[in-house]
Every structure is written in C-alpha cells, then in structure tokens.
Coordinates of C-alpha atoms in Angstrom, one line a residue:
M102 CA 167.3 117.3 105.4
P103 CA 166.5 120.3 103.1
V104 CA 165.5 123.5 104.7
A105 CA 162.0 124.8 103.9
P106 CA 162.0 128.1 102.0
V107 CA 161.6 131.2 104.0
R108 CA 158.0 132.6 103.8
P109 CA 156.4 135.8 105.0
H110 CA 155.6 135.6 108.7
G111 CA 158.0 132.7 109.1
A112 CA 159.2 133.9 112.5
L113 CA 155.6 134.2 113.6
F114 CA 154.9 130.7 112.4
A115 CA 157.7 129.4 114.5
L116 CA 156.4 131.4 117.5
L117 CA 152.9 130.1 117.1
A118 CA 154.2 126.5 116.8
L119 CA 156.1 127.0 120.1
G120 CA 153.1 128.5 121.7
F121 CA 150.9 125.6 120.6
A122 CA 153.4 123.0 121.9
T123 CA 153.8 124.6 125.4
M124 CA 150.4 126.2 126.1
P125 CA 148.5 124.2 128.7
A126 CA 144.9 123.2 128.0
V127 CA 142.4 125.8 129.1
A128 CA 139.4 124.6 131.1
H129 CA 136.1 125.8 129.7
A130 CA 132.9 126.5 131.6
A131 CA 129.8 124.8 130.3
A132 CA 127.8 127.7 128.8
P133 CA 124.5 126.5 127.3
T134 CA 124.0 125.6 123.7
I135 CA 120.5 126.1 122.4
R136 CA 118.4 125.6 119.2
L137 CA 114.7 126.5 118.5
S138 CA 112.2 123.9 117.2
S139 CA 110.3 126.2 114.8
G140 CA 112.0 129.6 114.9
I141 CA 108.9 131.4 113.6
A142 CA 106.8 133.8 115.6
D143 CA 103.8 136.1 115.0
E144 CA 104.6 139.8 115.1
A145 CA 101.7 140.1 117.6
G146 CA 103.4 137.6 120.0
G147 CA 101.8 134.7 121.8
T148 CA 103.6 132.0 119.8
R149 CA 105.0 129.2 121.9
Q150 CA 108.7 128.3 121.3
I151 CA 110.4 125.1 122.2
V152 CA 114.1 125.2 123.2
Y153 CA 116.4 122.2 122.9
G154 CA 120.1 122.0 123.6
D155 CA 122.8 121.3 126.2
E156 CA 123.0 122.4 129.9
L157 CA 119.3 123.3 129.9
S158 CA 118.9 122.4 133.6
T159 CA 121.3 125.2 134.6
I160 CA 119.7 128.0 132.5
T161 CA 118.6 131.0 134.6
Q162 CA 117.5 133.4 131.9
I163 CA 116.2 133.4 128.3
T164 CA 116.2 136.6 126.3
V165 CA 114.5 137.5 123.0
D166 CA 116.4 140.3 121.2
G167 CA 117.9 141.2 124.6
A168 CA 114.6 141.2 126.6
S169 CA 114.1 138.6 129.3
V170 CA 111.1 136.3 129.0
P171 CA 109.6 133.7 131.4
F172 CA 110.2 130.1 130.6
T173 CA 109.5 126.6 132.0
A174 CA 111.2 123.2 131.7
F175 CA 109.3 120.2 130.4
D176 CA 109.8 116.7 128.9
A177 CA 109.3 116.7 125.2
Q178 CA 108.6 113.0 124.5
G179 CA 111.7 111.9 126.5
V180 CA 113.9 114.9 125.4
P181 CA 114.6 117.6 128.0
A182 CA 113.4 121.0 126.7
L183 CA 112.3 124.5 127.7
R184 CA 109.5 126.6 126.4
F185 CA 108.6 130.2 126.4
V186 CA 106.0 132.5 124.7
A187 CA 107.4 134.9 122.2
P188 CA 106.6 138.5 123.0
A189 CA 105.3 141.0 120.3
H190 CA 108.0 142.3 118.0
A191 CA 108.4 144.0 114.6
P192 CA 108.9 141.6 111.7
G193 CA 112.5 140.5 111.3
T194 CA 115.0 138.0 112.7
V195 CA 116.3 138.3 116.3
D196 CA 118.5 136.3 118.5
V197 CA 117.3 134.1 121.4
R198 CA 120.1 133.7 124.0
A199 CA 120.2 131.5 127.2
T200 CA 122.3 132.2 130.3
N201 CA 123.5 130.0 133.1
P202 CA 126.1 130.6 135.8
D203 CA 128.9 129.6 133.4
G204 CA 128.0 132.0 130.6
T205 CA 125.6 132.9 127.8
S206 CA 124.9 130.8 124.7
A207 CA 126.9 131.7 121.6
D208 CA 125.0 133.3 118.7
S209 CA 124.2 130.9 115.9
S210 CA 121.6 130.4 113.2
A211 CA 120.0 127.7 115.3
D212 CA 118.8 130.3 117.9
D213 CA 117.3 132.7 115.4
L214 CA 113.7 133.7 115.9
T215 CA 112.0 135.2 112.8
Y216 CA 108.9 137.4 113.4
V217 CA 106.5 137.4 110.4
A218 CA 103.5 139.6 109.5
P219 CA 100.3 137.7 108.8
G220 CA 100.1 138.4 105.1
T221 CA 97.1 136.5 103.8
A222 CA 97.6 133.4 106.0
P223 CA 95.3 132.8 109.0
R224 CA 96.7 133.8 112.4
L225 CA 95.2 132.4 115.7
R226 CA 95.5 135.0 118.4
G227 CA 92.9 134.0 121.0
L228 CA 90.7 131.1 122.3
S229 CA 87.5 131.7 124.3
I230 CA 88.2 128.8 126.6
T231 CA 91.4 127.1 127.9
A232 CA 89.9 123.6 128.7
A233 CA 87.4 121.2 127.1
S234 CA 86.0 117.8 127.9
T235 CA 87.1 114.6 126.2
S236 CA 83.6 113.3 126.1
T237 CA 81.4 116.4 125.7
P238 CA 81.9 118.5 122.6
T239 CA 82.3 122.2 123.4
R240 CA 81.7 125.3 121.3
L241 CA 84.9 127.2 120.9
T242 CA 85.3 130.8 119.7
I243 CA 88.6 131.6 117.9
T244 CA 89.8 135.1 117.3
G245 CA 92.6 136.3 115.0
V246 CA 93.2 137.7 111.6
N247 CA 92.6 136.4 108.0
L248 CA 90.1 133.8 109.4
G249 CA 87.7 134.2 106.5
G250 CA 89.4 131.6 104.4
V251 CA 89.7 128.9 107.1
D252 CA 88.1 125.6 106.2
S253 CA 89.3 123.3 108.9
V254 CA 90.3 123.4 112.6
A255 CA 92.5 120.5 113.8
F256 CA 93.5 119.6 117.3
W257 CA 97.0 118.1 117.3
R258 CA 98.8 116.1 119.9
P259 CA 102.6 116.1 120.0
S260 CA 102.7 112.3 119.4
A261 CA 100.5 112.3 116.3
F262 CA 100.0 114.4 113.2
D263 CA 96.2 114.8 113.2
E264 CA 94.5 114.0 116.5
G265 CA 91.0 115.2 115.8
Q266 CA 89.0 117.6 113.6
G267 CA 86.6 120.3 114.8
T268 CA 83.1 120.1 113.5
D269 CA 80.3 122.6 112.6
L270 CA 82.8 125.3 111.6
E271 CA 81.2 128.8 111.4
V272 CA 83.2 131.7 110.0
V273 CA 81.7 134.7 111.7
S274 CA 84.0 137.3 110.2
D275 CA 87.6 137.7 109.1
T276 CA 88.6 138.0 112.8
E277 CA 86.3 135.4 114.4
L278 CA 85.2 131.9 113.9
R279 CA 83.4 129.2 115.9
V280 CA 83.9 125.4 116.0
T281 CA 82.9 122.4 118.1
T282 CA 85.7 120.4 119.7
P283 CA 86.0 116.7 119.0
E284 CA 85.5 113.8 121.3
L285 CA 88.8 112.2 122.4
V286 CA 89.9 109.0 124.1
Y287 CA 92.8 110.5 126.0
P288 CA 93.1 113.8 127.9
G289 CA 95.9 116.2 127.5
E290 CA 97.1 119.5 126.0
L291 CA 96.5 119.7 122.2
E292 CA 97.5 122.4 119.8
V293 CA 94.8 124.2 117.8
V294 CA 95.7 124.5 114.1
L295 CA 93.8 126.5 111.5
S296 CA 94.1 125.7 107.8
G297 CA 92.7 127.1 104.5
L298 CA 93.6 127.9 101.0
D299 CA 95.9 130.7 102.1
G300 CA 97.9 128.5 104.5
S301 CA 97.9 127.4 108.1
S302 CA 98.3 129.2 111.4
L303 CA 101.8 129.3 112.9
T304 CA 103.0 126.4 115.1
G305 CA 102.5 127.2 118.8
S306 CA 99.8 129.8 118.4
G307 CA 97.1 128.2 120.6
Y308 CA 96.5 125.3 122.9
L309 CA 93.5 123.7 124.5
T310 CA 93.6 121.3 127.5
F311 CA 91.2 118.3 127.3
T312 CA 90.1 116.8 130.6
G313 CA 88.4 113.6 131.4
P314 CA 89.1 110.0 132.3
E315 CA 91.3 108.0 130.1
G316 CA 89.4 105.6 127.9
G317 CA 86.2 107.7 128.2
N318 CA 85.5 107.1 124.5
L319 CA 86.2 103.9 122.7
P320 CA 87.9 104.2 119.4
Q321 CA 85.7 103.9 116.3
V322 CA 86.3 103.2 112.7
S323 CA 83.8 105.8 111.5
S324 CA 84.7 105.6 107.8
L325 CA 86.9 103.8 105.3
S326 CA 88.2 105.6 102.2
P327 CA 88.2 103.8 99.9
S328 CA 85.8 101.1 101.2
H329 CA 86.9 98.5 98.7
G330 CA 90.0 97.3 96.8
P331 CA 91.6 94.4 94.9
A332 CA 92.0 91.0 96.5
A333 CA 95.7 91.2 95.9
G334 CA 95.9 93.8 98.6
G335 CA 98.1 96.9 98.7
T336 CA 95.3 99.5 99.0
F337 CA 95.9 102.4 101.3
V338 CA 92.7 102.9 103.4
Q339 CA 92.1 106.1 105.4
L340 CA 90.4 105.4 108.7
G341 CA 88.1 107.3 111.1
T342 CA 88.7 109.2 114.3
R343 CA 89.9 109.0 117.9
F344 CA 93.2 107.4 117.1
T345 CA 95.9 108.3 119.7
N346 CA 99.0 106.7 121.3
I347 CA 100.1 105.4 117.9
G348 CA 102.7 103.1 119.3
T349 CA 100.3 101.1 121.4
Q350 CA 97.3 100.6 119.2
G351 CA 96.7 97.8 116.7
F352 CA 94.4 97.3 113.7
T353 CA 92.9 94.1 112.3
I354 CA 91.3 93.2 109.0
D355 CA 89.1 90.1 109.4
G356 CA 91.2 89.3 112.6
Q357 CA 94.6 89.7 110.8
D358 CA 96.9 92.3 112.3
V359 CA 97.9 95.2 110.1
S360 CA 100.2 98.1 110.8
L361 CA 99.1 101.8 111.2
V362 CA 100.9 104.0 108.6
Y363 CA 100.6 107.5 107.2
N364 CA 99.6 108.1 103.7
V365 CA 103.0 109.9 103.3
F366 CA 104.6 106.5 103.3
A367 CA 101.9 104.2 102.0
D368 CA 99.7 105.9 99.4
P369 CA 101.1 105.9 95.9
N370 CA 98.9 108.8 95.0
Y371 CA 100.2 111.0 97.8
Q372 CA 101.8 114.2 96.7
Q373 CA 103.9 116.5 98.8
G374 CA 101.6 119.2 100.4
D375 CA 98.6 116.9 100.6
P376 CA 97.0 116.5 104.1
V377 CA 98.6 113.9 106.3
R378 CA 96.2 111.1 107.2
L379 CA 96.3 107.9 109.2
G380 CA 95.5 104.6 107.5
I381 CA 96.4 101.0 106.8
V382 CA 97.5 99.0 103.8
T383 CA 95.3 96.0 103.0
P384 CA 96.9 92.6 103.0
P385 CA 95.9 90.0 100.3
H386 CA 92.5 88.4 101.0
A387 CA 89.8 86.3 99.3
P388 CA 87.0 88.4 97.7
G389 CA 84.2 89.6 99.9
P390 CA 83.4 91.9 102.9
V391 CA 85.6 91.9 106.0
S392 CA 85.5 93.9 109.2
V393 CA 88.2 96.5 110.1
R394 CA 88.8 97.0 113.8
V395 CA 91.1 99.1 116.0
R396 CA 92.4 98.3 119.4
T397 CA 93.7 100.8 122.0
E398 CA 94.1 100.8 125.7
A399 CA 90.5 102.0 125.9
G400 CA 89.2 98.9 124.1
E401 CA 88.3 97.6 120.7
S402 CA 86.0 99.1 118.2
I403 CA 82.7 97.4 117.2
D404 CA 81.7 96.3 113.7
T405 CA 79.5 98.6 111.8
A406 CA 78.6 99.1 108.1
A407 CA 81.1 102.0 108.1
S408 CA 83.9 99.7 109.2
T409 CA 83.4 97.1 106.5
F410 CA 85.9 96.7 103.7
T411 CA 85.1 94.8 100.6
Y412 CA 87.7 92.9 98.6
D413 CA 87.0 93.0 94.9
G414 CA 87.9 89.7 93.2
A415 CA 85.3 89.0 90.6
T416 CA 86.7 91.3 87.8
P417 CA 90.4 90.2 87.7
T418 CA 89.6 86.4 87.9
P419 CA 87.5 86.0 84.7
T420 CA 89.9 88.1 82.6
P421 CA 92.8 85.7 82.6
T422 CA 90.6 82.6 82.5
A423 CA 88.5 83.6 79.5
T424 CA 91.3 84.9 77.3
P425 CA 93.5 81.8 77.1
T426 CA 90.6 79.4 76.5
P427 CA 89.4 80.7 73.1
T428 CA 92.9 81.3 71.9
A429 CA 93.9 77.7 72.4
T430 CA 90.7 76.1 71.1
A431 CA 89.8 77.6 67.7
T432 CA 92.7 79.8 66.6
P433 CA 95.7 77.4 66.8
S434 CA 94.6 75.3 63.7
P435 CA 94.0 78.0 61.2
A436 CA 96.7 80.2 62.6
P437 CA 99.7 78.2 61.3
T438 CA 98.1 77.8 57.9
L439 CA 97.1 81.4 57.2
T440 CA 99.2 83.4 59.6
P441 CA 102.6 82.7 58.0
T442 CA 101.9 85.4 55.4
P443 CA 101.3 88.1 58.0
T444 CA 104.7 87.1 59.4
P445 CA 106.0 90.4 58.0
T446 CA 103.9 91.8 60.8
A447 CA 107.3 91.7 62.4
T448 CA 107.0 95.4 61.9
P449 CA 106.2 95.7 65.6
T450 CA 109.9 95.1 66.1
P451 CA 111.0 98.5 64.9
T452 CA 107.8 100.0 66.5
A453 CA 108.7 98.4 69.9
T454 CA 112.3 99.4 69.7
P455 CA 111.9 103.2 70.0
A456 CA 109.3 102.7 72.8
P457 CA 111.6 101.2 75.4
T458 CA 114.3 103.9 74.7
P459 CA 112.2 106.8 76.1
T460 CA 110.8 104.6 78.8
A461 CA 114.3 104.0 80.2
S462 CA 115.1 107.8 80.2
P463 CA 112.9 109.0 83.2
T464 CA 114.9 109.9 86.3
T465 CA 113.6 107.0 88.3
S466 CA 117.1 105.6 88.7
P467 CA 117.1 106.2 92.5
T468 CA 114.2 103.6 92.9
P469 CA 116.5 100.5 92.6
I470 CA 118.6 101.9 95.4
L471 CA 115.7 101.2 97.8
C472 CA 114.0 98.0 96.5
A473 CA 112.7 96.6 93.3
G474 CA 109.1 97.3 92.8
C475 CA 108.5 99.2 96.0
V476 CA 106.3 102.4 96.0
T477 CA 108.3 105.5 96.6
A478 CA 107.7 109.2 97.3
K479 CA 110.0 112.1 96.8
F480 CA 110.7 114.8 99.5
S481 CA 113.0 117.8 99.1
Y482 CA 114.2 120.1 101.9
T483 CA 116.4 123.1 102.4
L484 CA 118.9 122.7 105.2
T485 CA 120.1 125.3 107.7
G486 CA 121.8 125.0 111.0
S487 CA 125.2 124.9 112.6
T488 CA 128.0 122.6 113.8
T489 CA 130.0 123.1 117.0
V490 CA 133.6 121.9 117.0
K491 CA 134.7 120.7 120.4
T492 CA 138.3 119.7 119.7
L493 CA 141.4 121.7 120.8
T494 CA 139.9 124.3 118.4
K495 CA 136.5 125.3 119.5
G496 CA 133.6 127.2 118.0
T497 CA 130.5 127.1 115.9
L498 CA 130.2 127.2 112.1
P499 CA 127.0 127.8 110.1
L500 CA 125.6 125.1 107.8
T501 CA 123.4 125.4 104.7
G502 CA 122.5 123.0 102.0
S503 CA 119.7 120.7 100.8
I504 CA 118.5 117.2 100.9
D505 CA 116.5 115.3 98.2
A506 CA 115.1 112.0 99.5
L507 CA 113.4 109.0 97.9
V508 CA 111.3 107.2 100.5
D509 CA 110.0 103.7 100.4
V510 CA 106.4 104.4 101.5
T511 CA 105.9 101.0 103.0
T512 CA 108.9 100.8 105.3
G513 CA 109.9 104.4 105.7
N514 CA 113.5 103.6 104.5
Y515 CA 115.0 106.2 102.3
T516 CA 118.1 107.2 100.3
A517 CA 118.9 110.9 99.7
T518 CA 121.3 113.2 98.0
T519 CA 122.7 115.7 100.5
V520 CA 124.5 118.9 99.6
L521 CA 126.4 120.8 102.2
N522 CA 127.7 124.2 101.1
D523 CA 131.2 125.4 102.0
T524 CA 131.2 127.3 105.3
Q525 CA 133.5 129.7 107.1
G526 CA 133.7 130.8 110.7
R527 CA 135.9 132.1 113.5
L528 CA 137.1 129.5 116.0
M529 CA 139.4 129.6 119.0
A530 CA 142.5 127.4 119.1
L531 CA 143.8 126.3 122.5
G532 CA 141.7 129.0 124.2
F533 CA 143.8 131.9 123.1
L534 CA 144.5 132.0 119.3
P535 CA 141.6 133.2 117.1
V536 CA 141.6 131.4 113.7
T537 CA 139.3 131.8 110.7
V538 CA 138.5 128.4 109.2
G539 CA 137.0 127.6 105.8
L540 CA 135.6 124.1 105.3
G541 CA 134.1 122.1 102.5
F542 CA 132.2 118.8 102.6
V543 CA 132.3 115.9 100.2
P544 CA 129.6 113.3 100.8
S545 CA 130.6 109.6 100.2
G546 CA 127.6 107.9 98.7
P547 CA 123.9 108.6 99.5
T548 CA 122.5 109.5 102.8
T549 CA 120.4 106.7 104.3
G550 CA 117.9 106.5 107.1
K551 CA 114.3 105.9 108.1
L552 CA 111.2 108.1 108.4
V553 CA 108.6 106.5 110.6
D554 CA 105.6 108.3 112.2
D555 CA 107.1 111.6 113.3
Q556 CA 110.7 110.5 113.8
L557 CA 113.5 110.9 111.2
T558 CA 117.0 109.3 111.3
A559 CA 119.9 110.0 108.9
D560 CA 123.3 108.5 108.4
L561 CA 125.6 110.6 106.3
K562 CA 129.3 109.8 105.6
L563 CA 131.5 112.6 104.2
R564 CA 135.1 113.8 104.0
I565 CA 135.9 117.2 105.4
K566 CA 138.1 119.5 103.4
V567 CA 140.0 122.3 105.2
K568 CA 140.2 125.0 102.6
S569 CA 141.9 127.6 104.7
V570 CA 143.1 128.2 108.3
K571 CA 144.2 131.7 109.1
A572 CA 145.5 133.0 112.4
F573 CA 144.0 136.3 113.4
G574 CA 142.0 136.1 110.2
A575 CA 145.0 137.1 108.1
I576 CA 148.1 134.8 108.6
P577 CA 147.7 131.6 106.5
L578 CA 148.5 128.4 108.4
A579 CA 147.1 125.6 106.3
G580 CA 144.5 124.7 103.7
G581 CA 144.0 124.0 100.0
N582 CA 142.2 121.4 97.8
N583 CA 144.4 118.6 99.2
C584 CA 144.0 119.4 102.9
Q585 CA 141.4 117.0 104.2
T586 CA 140.5 114.3 106.7
K587 CA 142.2 111.0 106.3
S588 CA 139.0 109.1 107.2
L589 CA 135.3 109.8 106.5
S590 CA 133.3 111.4 109.2
T591 CA 129.9 109.8 110.1
F592 CA 127.1 112.1 110.9
A593 CA 124.5 110.0 112.8
L594 CA 121.5 112.3 113.1
S595 CA 118.0 111.9 114.5
S596 CA 115.0 114.2 114.9
V597 CA 114.8 116.4 117.9
G598 CA 111.1 116.4 118.9
A599 CA 108.5 115.6 116.2
F600 CA 109.4 115.8 112.5
D601 CA 106.6 117.0 110.3
A602 CA 107.5 115.5 106.9
T603 CA 105.1 117.6 104.8
G604 CA 104.4 120.6 107.0
V605 CA 107.1 122.6 108.7
G606 CA 109.8 119.9 108.7
G607 CA 111.9 119.7 111.8
T608 CA 115.3 119.7 113.5
L609 CA 117.9 117.0 113.5
G610 CA 120.8 116.7 115.9
G611 CA 123.8 114.4 116.3
T612 CA 127.5 114.0 116.8
Y613 CA 130.5 113.2 114.7
A614 CA 134.3 112.8 114.9
I615 CA 137.0 114.5 112.8
S616 CA 140.0 112.3 111.9
D617 CA 143.6 113.4 111.5
L618 CA 144.4 115.6 108.5
N619 CA 146.8 115.1 105.6
G620 CA 147.9 117.2 102.6
C621 CA 147.8 120.4 104.6
G622 CA 151.4 121.6 103.9
I623 CA 154.4 122.1 106.1
L624 CA 152.2 122.8 109.2
N625 CA 150.1 119.7 108.7
G626 CA 151.6 118.1 111.9
L627 CA 150.7 121.3 113.8
V628 CA 147.2 121.9 112.5
S629 CA 146.0 118.2 112.5
P630 CA 146.1 117.7 116.4
L631 CA 144.2 120.9 116.9
T632 CA 141.2 119.8 114.7
S633 CA 140.9 116.1 115.2
G634 CA 138.7 114.6 117.9
G635 CA 135.2 113.4 118.7
G636 CA 132.2 114.8 120.5
N637 CA 131.5 117.5 117.8
T638 CA 127.8 118.3 117.5
V639 CA 125.6 119.3 114.6
S640 CA 122.0 120.7 114.5
V641 CA 120.2 121.3 111.3
K642 CA 116.6 122.3 110.4
L643 CA 115.0 120.8 107.4
T644 CA 112.3 122.9 105.7
P645 CA 110.2 121.4 102.8
K646 CA 110.9 123.2 99.5
N647 CA 107.9 124.9 97.8

C-alpha cells in the first residue's frame, strides 16, 4: 500500500488519531437548553417572555444580562414552558441564561433578548384593572406612549388569533386611552394588543383575566361579510364574535357542516399584512337565503337577519341559456353563405399567438406543485436560530437563512424554497478536543408542510457539507467541497407554541440525524464517527419579511 505523503503537523495528526481511538467517552451533565418565544422587550420593561427548551423542570435561576429575574412554570398548550417579565434595560441585545444544578445554558442566538425603544409604535405600559367579567363589559383605562394613533384594542387568547375586540375606544391623549371590554363565552387570561397605523404593541405587554361561568354567553353570528355570494360556492365569509375553542366548535350553512378557517388560508383577496380574521368558505347551494349558525360547548346561535347568507343564482343562469339559443336559431343559415368571405378573419390567429406567450411567463410556476386550480397565498420569512449537535462532537452552531412559501389557502398545505446559509462554530470532540467546524446545507427538493390555525409543520430534506474541520481552530483535519453526508438529513420541524403567520411569526423546533461522511480526505474514517448520529436538535425563528 502506498504511503501517504508527509504533511505539516503529521505527527500531531497521528497523536490525535491515537487519542480519539483510546479516549473513553465523557459523561455530560444535563445543563438546560433554552429559546425565547418572541425575543423582543420594551426598554421600559414589563414585557412577558416565554421560555421553551430542555431540562426546564430543573432550572433554579434565570438571568437577563446577568441579573436574576423571578420566573414561573406553566403549560403552554401542552408544551412545558417558563415565563418571566423582562426588567427595564437600555435598547440593545442581551443574553438570557438559565441555570440548573448541572450547569448554565450555553449562549446562542435563540436566547437573545432585544430591547427596543418605542419609536412611533404604540407601547402598552399599564392597565387600570387586572380582571374583568365575561358577561359584563367593563371600562378599561390603558396607559403607555404613542397611543394617539391607536384605532383598535384586541383581546387575544393563546389558542386563537383574535378573541374579541374592545368597543367605544376613546383616545384621551398620547399616553392614555379608554376602551370597553368585550363579552366572552369562556373565562381566562387574555393578552391586550393595541394596533394603529404606526404598528402594534409588543407581544406580552399586558394581560387581563376574564372571570365568570363557562358558557355565560352563547355564541352569535353578529355579522356576515359579505352577506351574499355565487351559488357555486367558494366565497370566504367573515363571521361575528365570541368564537373560542376553535378545535371544538362547528359551523353550519342551512344545516350543512362547514369548517372554520382563517382568511390567511381561504380568502383569495388576502394580502400579507392584512388583519387575520375567522370565517368560513361557502359550499355550493341553490340560490336563495340560508341561515348560518355556530355551535360551541355553550350552545348554538339563533337565526337572525344578520346571520342570513344569500346565494346569488339568477345572474349566471340566464347568461349561458340566452346566448346559445339565438346563435343556433337565426345565425347558422346565413352564416355559411356569407361568412366564408370573412374567413380571412383568421387574423385572430397571429393576434392570439403573442397573447399566450406573456401569459405563460408569470412566476406562478410553484402553483402546480400544490394542486391544479387551488387558491394560493405567498409568505416570506427570514430565518434565525441554532442547531445543537449531540454526537461525539457536541456544541451549538448559529443558523440563518430564509423561507419563501406558497400556501394552499383551503387546506393549509404548502411548498417552500428554503435557504440555509453556511455556518461556523466551535464544538468539542470527545469532551476534550476543541474543533472549529464550517458547514454548508444543500436542500433536496422543496420544503413541505402544513399551516393550520396557529400550528406550522415543516419537512426539509438536505445534505450537509462539512467545509472545514480544524483542531484548536488552526490544524486542518478534514473538509472541502466533496466532504458531505452520505445520506440526506430530514429536519422534521413543528411550531413551538402559537405561530402567527402574518404578525410576529414564531419558533419551530425539531430533531434530525447526521449520516456517515464521505469524500473528506485521508482522515475521513476518523472524522465521520465523531459527527454521525441522531438526536441533534434545531430551533429556528421565522419572522415575516417586510
């Protein structure tokens, strides 16, 4: 067998190989791993932050920029989580760290908390009351800054986008406004959200607890917009108020069950940035008025004039009927006799030829990927986060990139183009050898998944390229354009908490495996066992692009 040429550091390579082969595995304590849901706080403090991650039940301390803050554990719709209130701090990005008996969480972009100044956007900084009744509207005074441009006050529940709207809004000054709380079917803690032309208040700024018996107010279809549509169906209709517990309620049109959807998925006229609204899509029906009802655990709504939808059928029917009749009766006889001369009117042929050419050009090519003829909407996000490698080489690498999705508004299915930028970070091999690793990611086909209500799933297949591995940050061990995983890695991601498709976006988490490597040079057999393995985690935050 030919001897490999001598390279610089050849003796050290041999020594490292010997160390890798003989060094026993090192047991690691389970220090916590954390990520923040929003990562944005008001410089004045008071913004609630939600913490997700691993080993949360063992955490004894949370610090913000080194200062300890009180925290509580709670169940975030089936996901264990912690929450704390961000203290006041000068604008800028700081680290949030968590400590348990086994250590302190590693620093990563997922735990960054960015303090922001108000600018011109409204900021909620105080509520005159902490509790309200589900059945009796209450006058609420809100204090803050930049309140002069606020035109709506919403009360949000974690399980729904828009739980209820405040009424009788009165802007007293730029630092104070008053609003009447809505009636609700279900009690619970709701977030108060201010909106206006200059933006919305920060997530987690204020909460109001509604008390009262469940079912104290029946649901009602207080309005339909629009209140009429074609008999062929397919009209997105925005409904009224008091709709909660989305998963357990039902809607009927003339007794026929229909599904509750968001305009994000079902309204062909929806544009990114428009308000998110609940509604239904009308099924085909004979022309005429029908009743729209909603059922919840509290009961079923009653029929009113406001809950009546009218199917328009008179206009489309006569159009096809009247046109063919005159054409067949009088025109056919003279047509063959006198029309042959106008046959040169074949001029439409060249006229029609250029028309289809530009029509085929628009970049609607992604549409067939989903389904023929379905209504789609485009969403674009920036991607930031991190991945934690848990093989014999351990550590966390930052992730950045973008995702551009085309969503079937009826089903929520989507395909997307995902871009993950090259990344680099410092890892620890076998618990004692620091290595600097540079990685690249090559997606295999489009990302697929589903966006339903406030839950997002994503399935991404990609090949991982190991562009460089350097011991102590200086001694090259492996890498290059041909150094890559033998098999594709599957990133199966799902939203952590609620995903706000058109507002602040949300966080996705998941796991993946790294296969053996090939094409990594003479030390391929050494490096591959150190990097291959399962249980690796990824956490990314998707933020809508402007």
